[in-house]
Structure formats: structure tokens, C-alpha cells
């Protein structure tokens, strides 16, 4: 989902049309901003979804995939439900920002319809708001070391959402680490059952691409305007060399030299007329991307403007015939 040319500050909520609009958001924006975010949403019985915009704006919707009934690693899409809001906690401590360099432990299993036992991972829309300095947030299972990967990057005072798929710890928790003092919001979008032969396989986040380092490219340096990076995914970061059909990655643009977009697609098909990230000069922008792998296990990242690109793997999909 992408908001573009909004006439004021507001938010967008996407939900099944046969349910009441939930009190959560999928995107937050200010006047004139272009903001994308990946959204997993349950469809209504009439096969529709509704998009509510708080302010007058243009909307763009690009289809990334479907989750079939009885498949997708037991995927259970839900009407969005708020799990965390440090501005207005319920049944918890007093409202307070998470301090920079600290983490929040969020109990997921046994709440909001996620079973206490039998859930392996969740997809949440995580939002940073009112950060006191530029920084990042990393979401990860609490029984693992914090990875050197980020799910959101933000500037001072910016409100930034991103969809996050993350494995649950053995206690049913996830941890949210904030580099700088900020408020955090997390809305549940789906949970995944265990023991399925096919479907989504969550992974601890691992960096597959960083054009600043270099990781995933032979030499460091910005991607030039109009250039495409061919990224080998299969066989790296926990993705098997064969058997994976698609991958979920958190893709980040940073140090962009102008306003533009990035499109991620399988390298064995033509680049589609769709974008995964929209950015302006300088500001870092992350977005979760689900993309089919090419036959050789690669994905292509096209940059309209000169930028640095980062990609952190979050999981992959399998399908057996």
C-alpha cells in the first residue's frame, strides 16, 4: 500500500470490509509525503478489503501475494489488533517512551487470538513515533541474540511504520530494540502455526545486502540511477539452496540523492510497473518486501535514483507438489 500527495497529516487503515474498522493504522503520513508499507490483510466473505484514509490522499495498491486457506504454514490472518502502544498501555506500566539502547519484551502468544501453544511466528505492523533522535528498531525472538539488522529506520520526530514477520521465542515473546528513545506501536496482522510441511519459514534476521560495506555486492558504492542489483538469496542467510519459492526481506533505502522509488522483483521476469519503496533525498526508508525467487535463486532491486540499498532476510516460503 502506498499513500501519495496527502493533503494533511493522517493515517491509513486496511481491514476486511465485513468487520468494523479497527483502531489501528497501517501507514502514517504527513502532508505531501509518499509512504509505502506492506500489508497482510484478511479478505471479507465477499472477497474485498476496505481502505480508510483519515486525510484526503491518493492511494496505490500493488498485489504481492495471497495466503491460501489451509496453507502458508498454517497462516492465520486476523483483523488488525493492537498488541503494544507505549503511549496508551492497557494492563501494563504507565505510558512512557522506550529509552534509547533498551528493549521492550512483548508477550504475543496467548493474546489477541494467538494461541498460547502452537504458534511459531507472527506478522505485525510496527510503528515508531516521536523519536528523539535518528535511529533504528530491530524486532527479534527474545531467546536469540539481537541481530545486526534493522526493521525500521527513522529521523528525529518522524512517524515510520513497517510490516515485520518474526519468529516467537519459546516463551511466545518478541523483543523490540530501539536505538534511540521513542514510542513504539505494534499491531498484529497474522500468526503462523507450527508443523506445516509447506508455507512460510521464519528466520532470524540476517543481512544479505548492504552496498555500503559491501555485503551481497562485489564492491562498496551507491547503486546508480536506473541501475539494477542482482542479489543472490538462495543458499544465504538460512534460505536453502533449493526448495524456496519466495522470500520476505526488509529492504531499506538510505542516502538517496533525490526523490524516487525502488522495485524488487524476480530476475527472470521483466521489471513490473510497481514500487516497493518511495523515498525523498537523504531520509532512510524501510519496507518489508515479499518477492518470488527467480529460478536461479536471485531477486533484482531496481533503483530509480542513486541510493545505498540494504536487505535483511526475515523468512522464506516453500511449496511441495
PDB file of N, CA and C in Angstrom, residues 9 30-31 39 42 81 94 126 135 138 158 161 166 183 195 197 203 211 218 221 223 235 248 251 256 264 274 308:
ATOM      1  N   UNK A   9      -1.667  15.668   7.679  1.00  0.00           N
ATOM      2  CA  UNK A   9      -1.144  14.572   8.486  1.00  0.00           C
ATOM      3  C   UNK A   9      -2.269  13.595   8.811  1.00  0.00           C
ATOM      4  N   UNK A  30       2.520  12.524   6.612  1.00  0.00           N
ATOM      5  CA  UNK A  30       2.332  13.967   6.756  1.00  0.00           C
ATOM      6  C   UNK A  30       2.029  14.537   5.378  1.00  0.00           C
ATOM      7  N   UNK A  31       1.655  15.800   5.338  1.00  0.00           N
ATOM      8  CA  UNK A  31       1.252  16.434   4.081  1.00  0.00           C
ATOM      9  C   UNK A  31       2.340  16.303   3.020  1.00  0.00           C
ATOM     10  N   UNK A  39       1.235  -4.752   3.582  1.00  0.00           N
ATOM     11  CA  UNK A  39       0.088  -5.030   4.448  1.00  0.00           C
ATOM     12  C   UNK A  39      -0.417  -6.436   4.171  1.00  0.00           C
ATOM     13  N   UNK A  42      -6.792  -9.871   5.990  1.00  0.00           N
ATOM     14  CA  UNK A  42      -7.812 -10.882   5.741  1.00  0.00           C
ATOM     15  C   UNK A  42      -8.865 -10.307   4.791  1.00  0.00           C
ATOM     16  N   UNK A  81      -5.105  -6.080  15.333  1.00  0.00           N
ATOM     17  CA  UNK A  81      -5.334  -5.869  16.761  1.00  0.00           C
ATOM     18  C   UNK A  81      -4.058  -5.304  17.376  1.00  0.00           C
ATOM     19  N   UNK A  94       2.883   2.486  33.314  1.00  0.00           N
ATOM     20  CA  UNK A  94       2.454   3.798  32.854  1.00  0.00           C
ATOM     21  C   UNK A  94       3.052   4.098  31.488  1.00  0.00           C
ATOM     22  N   UNK A 126       4.681  -2.619  12.817  1.00  0.00           N
ATOM     23  CA  UNK A 126       5.386  -1.926  13.897  1.00  0.00           C
ATOM     24  C   UNK A 126       5.601  -0.472  13.483  1.00  0.00           C
ATOM     25  N   UNK A 135      17.555   6.985  14.301  1.00  0.00           N
ATOM     26  CA  UNK A 135      17.998   5.674  14.764  1.00  0.00           C
ATOM     27  C   UNK A 135      17.281   4.549  14.062  1.00  0.00           C
ATOM     28  N   UNK A 138      14.977  -2.849  15.886  1.00  0.00           N
ATOM     29  CA  UNK A 138      15.141  -4.247  15.487  1.00  0.00           C
ATOM     30  C   UNK A 138      14.168  -5.102  16.279  1.00  0.00           C
ATOM     31  N   UNK A 158      10.017  11.711  13.335  1.00  0.00           N
ATOM     32  CA  UNK A 158       9.321  11.059  12.225  1.00  0.00           C
ATOM     33  C   UNK A 158       8.442   9.921  12.727  1.00  0.00           C
ATOM     34  N   UNK A 161       6.102   3.457   9.846  1.00  0.00           N
ATOM     35  CA  UNK A 161       5.610   2.098  10.047  1.00  0.00           C
ATOM     36  C   UNK A 161       6.355   1.114   9.152  1.00  0.00           C
ATOM     37  N   UNK A 166       8.233 -12.148  12.299  1.00  0.00           N
ATOM     38  CA  UNK A 166       9.255 -12.526  13.271  1.00  0.00           C
ATOM     39  C   UNK A 166       8.856 -13.815  13.975  1.00  0.00           C
ATOM     40  N   UNK A 183       8.544   6.283  21.094  1.00  0.00           N
ATOM     41  CA  UNK A 183       7.352   5.492  21.331  1.00  0.00           C
ATOM     42  C   UNK A 183       7.281   4.383  20.283  1.00  0.00           C
ATOM     43  N   UNK A 195       4.541 -26.907  12.467  1.00  0.00           N
ATOM     44  CA  UNK A 195       4.389 -28.272  11.977  1.00  0.00           C
ATOM     45  C   UNK A 195       3.813 -28.401  10.590  1.00  0.00           C
ATOM     46  N   UNK A 197       4.113 -28.649   6.520  1.00  0.00           N
ATOM     47  CA  UNK A 197       5.141 -29.051   5.566  1.00  0.00           C
ATOM     48  C   UNK A 197       5.453 -27.942   4.569  1.00  0.00           C
ATOM     49  N   UNK A 203      12.879 -16.774   9.816  1.00  0.00           N
ATOM     50  CA  UNK A 203      14.319 -16.835  10.057  1.00  0.00           C
ATOM     51  C   UNK A 203      14.739 -15.692  10.965  1.00  0.00           C
ATOM     52  N   UNK A 211      25.119  -2.078   0.359  1.00  0.00           N
ATOM     53  CA  UNK A 211      26.027  -1.512  -0.632  1.00  0.00           C
ATOM     54  C   UNK A 211      27.074  -0.597  -0.006  1.00  0.00           C
ATOM     55  N   UNK A 218      30.029  -6.925  -5.045  1.00  0.00           N
ATOM     56  CA  UNK A 218      31.485  -7.118  -5.046  1.00  0.00           C
ATOM     57  C   UNK A 218      32.271  -5.966  -4.459  1.00  0.00           C
ATOM     58  N   UNK A 221      29.598   0.936  -2.718  1.00  0.00           N
ATOM     59  CA  UNK A 221      29.254   2.082  -3.537  1.00  0.00           C
ATOM     60  C   UNK A 221      27.766   2.157  -3.780  1.00  0.00           C
ATOM     61  N   UNK A 223      24.187   2.455  -5.537  1.00  0.00           N
ATOM     62  CA  UNK A 223      23.569   1.981  -6.769  1.00  0.00           C
ATOM     63  C   UNK A 223      23.259   3.212  -7.615  1.00  0.00           C
ATOM     64  N   UNK A 235      20.479 -20.066  -0.627  1.00  0.00           N
ATOM     65  CA  UNK A 235      21.762 -20.520  -0.106  1.00  0.00           C
ATOM     66  C   UNK A 235      22.428 -19.544   0.834  1.00  0.00           C
ATOM     67  N   UNK A 248      10.886 -13.206   2.120  1.00  0.00           N
ATOM     68  CA  UNK A 248      10.478 -11.953   2.750  1.00  0.00           C
ATOM     69  C   UNK A 248      11.727 -11.263   3.275  1.00  0.00           C
ATOM     70  N   UNK A 251      13.754  -4.314   3.165  1.00  0.00           N
ATOM     71  CA  UNK A 251      14.608  -3.554   2.250  1.00  0.00           C
ATOM     72  C   UNK A 251      14.622  -2.091   2.693  1.00  0.00           C
ATOM     73  N   UNK A 256      19.674   8.563  -0.226  1.00  0.00           N
ATOM     74  CA  UNK A 256      19.179   8.779  -1.589  1.00  0.00           C
ATOM     75  C   UNK A 256      19.545  10.181  -2.070  1.00  0.00           C
ATOM     76  N   UNK A 264      11.489  -4.273  -6.338  1.00  0.00           N
ATOM     77  CA  UNK A 264      12.124  -5.572  -6.119  1.00  0.00           C
ATOM     78  C   UNK A 264      11.310  -6.624  -6.870  1.00  0.00           C
ATOM     79  N   UNK A 274       5.445  -1.315 -10.657  1.00  0.00           N
ATOM     80  CA  UNK A 274       5.045  -1.218  -9.251  1.00  0.00           C
ATOM     81  C   UNK A 274       6.289  -0.875  -8.454  1.00  0.00           C
ATOM     82  N   UNK A 308      22.006   4.046  -1.543  1.00  0.00           N
ATOM     83  CA  UNK A 308      22.511   2.829  -0.922  1.00  0.00           C
ATOM     84  C   UNK A 308      21.309   1.925  -0.617  1.00  0.00           C
TER      85      UNK A 308
END
